[in-house]
Short mmCIF file of C-alpha atoms and ligand atoms in Angstrom, two decimals:
data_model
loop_
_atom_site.label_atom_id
_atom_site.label_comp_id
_atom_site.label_asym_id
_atom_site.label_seq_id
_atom_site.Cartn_x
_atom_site.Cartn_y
_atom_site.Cartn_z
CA UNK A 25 18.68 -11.03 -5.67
CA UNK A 26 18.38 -7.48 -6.74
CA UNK A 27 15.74 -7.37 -9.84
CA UNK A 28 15.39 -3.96 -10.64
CA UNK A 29 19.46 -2.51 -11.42
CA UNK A 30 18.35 0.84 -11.87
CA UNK A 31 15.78 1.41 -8.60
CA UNK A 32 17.50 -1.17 -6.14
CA UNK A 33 14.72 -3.35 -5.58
CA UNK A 34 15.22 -7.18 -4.87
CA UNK A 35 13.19 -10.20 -5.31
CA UNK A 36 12.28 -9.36 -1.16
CA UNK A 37 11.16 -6.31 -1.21
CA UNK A 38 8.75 -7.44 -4.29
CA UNK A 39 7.45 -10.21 -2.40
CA UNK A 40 6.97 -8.31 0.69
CA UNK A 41 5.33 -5.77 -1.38
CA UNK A 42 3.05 -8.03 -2.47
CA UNK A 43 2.66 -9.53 1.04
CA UNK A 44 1.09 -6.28 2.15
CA UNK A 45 -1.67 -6.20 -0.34
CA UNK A 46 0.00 -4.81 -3.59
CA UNK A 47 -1.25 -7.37 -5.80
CA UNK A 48 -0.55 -5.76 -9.44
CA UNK A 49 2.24 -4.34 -11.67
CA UNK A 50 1.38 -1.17 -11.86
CA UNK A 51 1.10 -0.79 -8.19
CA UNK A 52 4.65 -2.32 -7.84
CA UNK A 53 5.71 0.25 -10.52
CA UNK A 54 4.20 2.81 -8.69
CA UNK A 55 5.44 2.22 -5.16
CA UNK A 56 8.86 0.35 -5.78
CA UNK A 57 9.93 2.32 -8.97
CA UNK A 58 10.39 -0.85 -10.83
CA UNK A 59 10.39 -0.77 -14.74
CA UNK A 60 10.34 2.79 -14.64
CA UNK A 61 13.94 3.60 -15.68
CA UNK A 62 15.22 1.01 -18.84
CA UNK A 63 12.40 -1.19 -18.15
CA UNK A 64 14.56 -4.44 -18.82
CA UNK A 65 13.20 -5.79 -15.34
CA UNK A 66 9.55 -5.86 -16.28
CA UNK A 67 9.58 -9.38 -17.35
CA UNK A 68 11.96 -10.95 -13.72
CA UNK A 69 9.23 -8.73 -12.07
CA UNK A 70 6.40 -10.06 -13.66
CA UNK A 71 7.54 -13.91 -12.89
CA UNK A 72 8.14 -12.68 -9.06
CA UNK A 73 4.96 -11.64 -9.17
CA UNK A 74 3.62 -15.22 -10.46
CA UNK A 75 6.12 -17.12 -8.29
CA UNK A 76 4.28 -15.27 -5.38
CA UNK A 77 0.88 -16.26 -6.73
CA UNK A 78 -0.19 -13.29 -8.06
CA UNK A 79 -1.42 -12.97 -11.61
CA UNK A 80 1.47 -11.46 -13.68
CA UNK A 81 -1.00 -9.90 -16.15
CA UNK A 82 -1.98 -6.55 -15.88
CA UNK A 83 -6.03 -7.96 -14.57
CA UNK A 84 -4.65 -7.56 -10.91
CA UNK A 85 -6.40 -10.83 -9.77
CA UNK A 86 -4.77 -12.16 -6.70
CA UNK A 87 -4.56 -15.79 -8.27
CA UNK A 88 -1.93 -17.44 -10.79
CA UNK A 89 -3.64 -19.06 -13.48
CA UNK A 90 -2.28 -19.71 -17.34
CA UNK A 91 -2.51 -17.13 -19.89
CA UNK A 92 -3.94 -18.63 -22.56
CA UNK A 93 -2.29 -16.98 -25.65
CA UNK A 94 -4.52 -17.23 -29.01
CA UNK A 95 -3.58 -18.92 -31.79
CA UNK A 96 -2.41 -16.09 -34.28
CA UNK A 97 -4.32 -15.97 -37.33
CA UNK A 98 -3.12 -14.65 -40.40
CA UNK A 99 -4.03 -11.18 -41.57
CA UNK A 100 -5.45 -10.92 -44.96
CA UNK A 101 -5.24 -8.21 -47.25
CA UNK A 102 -7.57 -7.28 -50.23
CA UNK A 103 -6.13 -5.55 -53.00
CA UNK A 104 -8.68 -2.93 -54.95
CA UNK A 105 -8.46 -3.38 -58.65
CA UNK A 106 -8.59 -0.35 -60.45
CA UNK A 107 -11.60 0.67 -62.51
S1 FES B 29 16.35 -2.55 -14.29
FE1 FES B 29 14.41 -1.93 -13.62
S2 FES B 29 14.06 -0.07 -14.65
FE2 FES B 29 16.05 -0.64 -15.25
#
């Protein structure tokens, strides 16, 4: 399945990108020219990447584990009173 439109690249030549040692995005971006056009295949390349068991995250560790998203906490803003 082709997951980059713009540069051509499938699913396969991701995985056997990544079965040759490139183990991050930017490296796939780099070599395979993916997300470098529109950049509506960053996400499908991201999940290739952690189908193929490498961390999907920009950290480049060569294991999938679960990004743990903080809770968001509300921002609070102060007015100043004038004098
Ligand atoms: S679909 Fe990959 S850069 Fe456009």
């Amino acid at each position: 399945m082709i997951v980059c439109v713009c540069k051509s690249v499938s699913d396969r030549t991701i995985r056997a990108s990544i079965a040759e040692g490139m183990d991050s995005f930017d490296e796939l971006q780099f070599e395979l020219g993916v997300a470098t056009c529109c950049g509506k295949c960053e996400e499908s390349v991201r999940d290739v990447m952690a189908q193929s068991g490498v961390c999907a995250t920009r950290c480049g560790v060569a294991h999938a584990h679960a990004v743990a998203v903080p809770a968001v906490q509300p921002l609070t803003f102060y007015e100043r009173k004038a004098a």
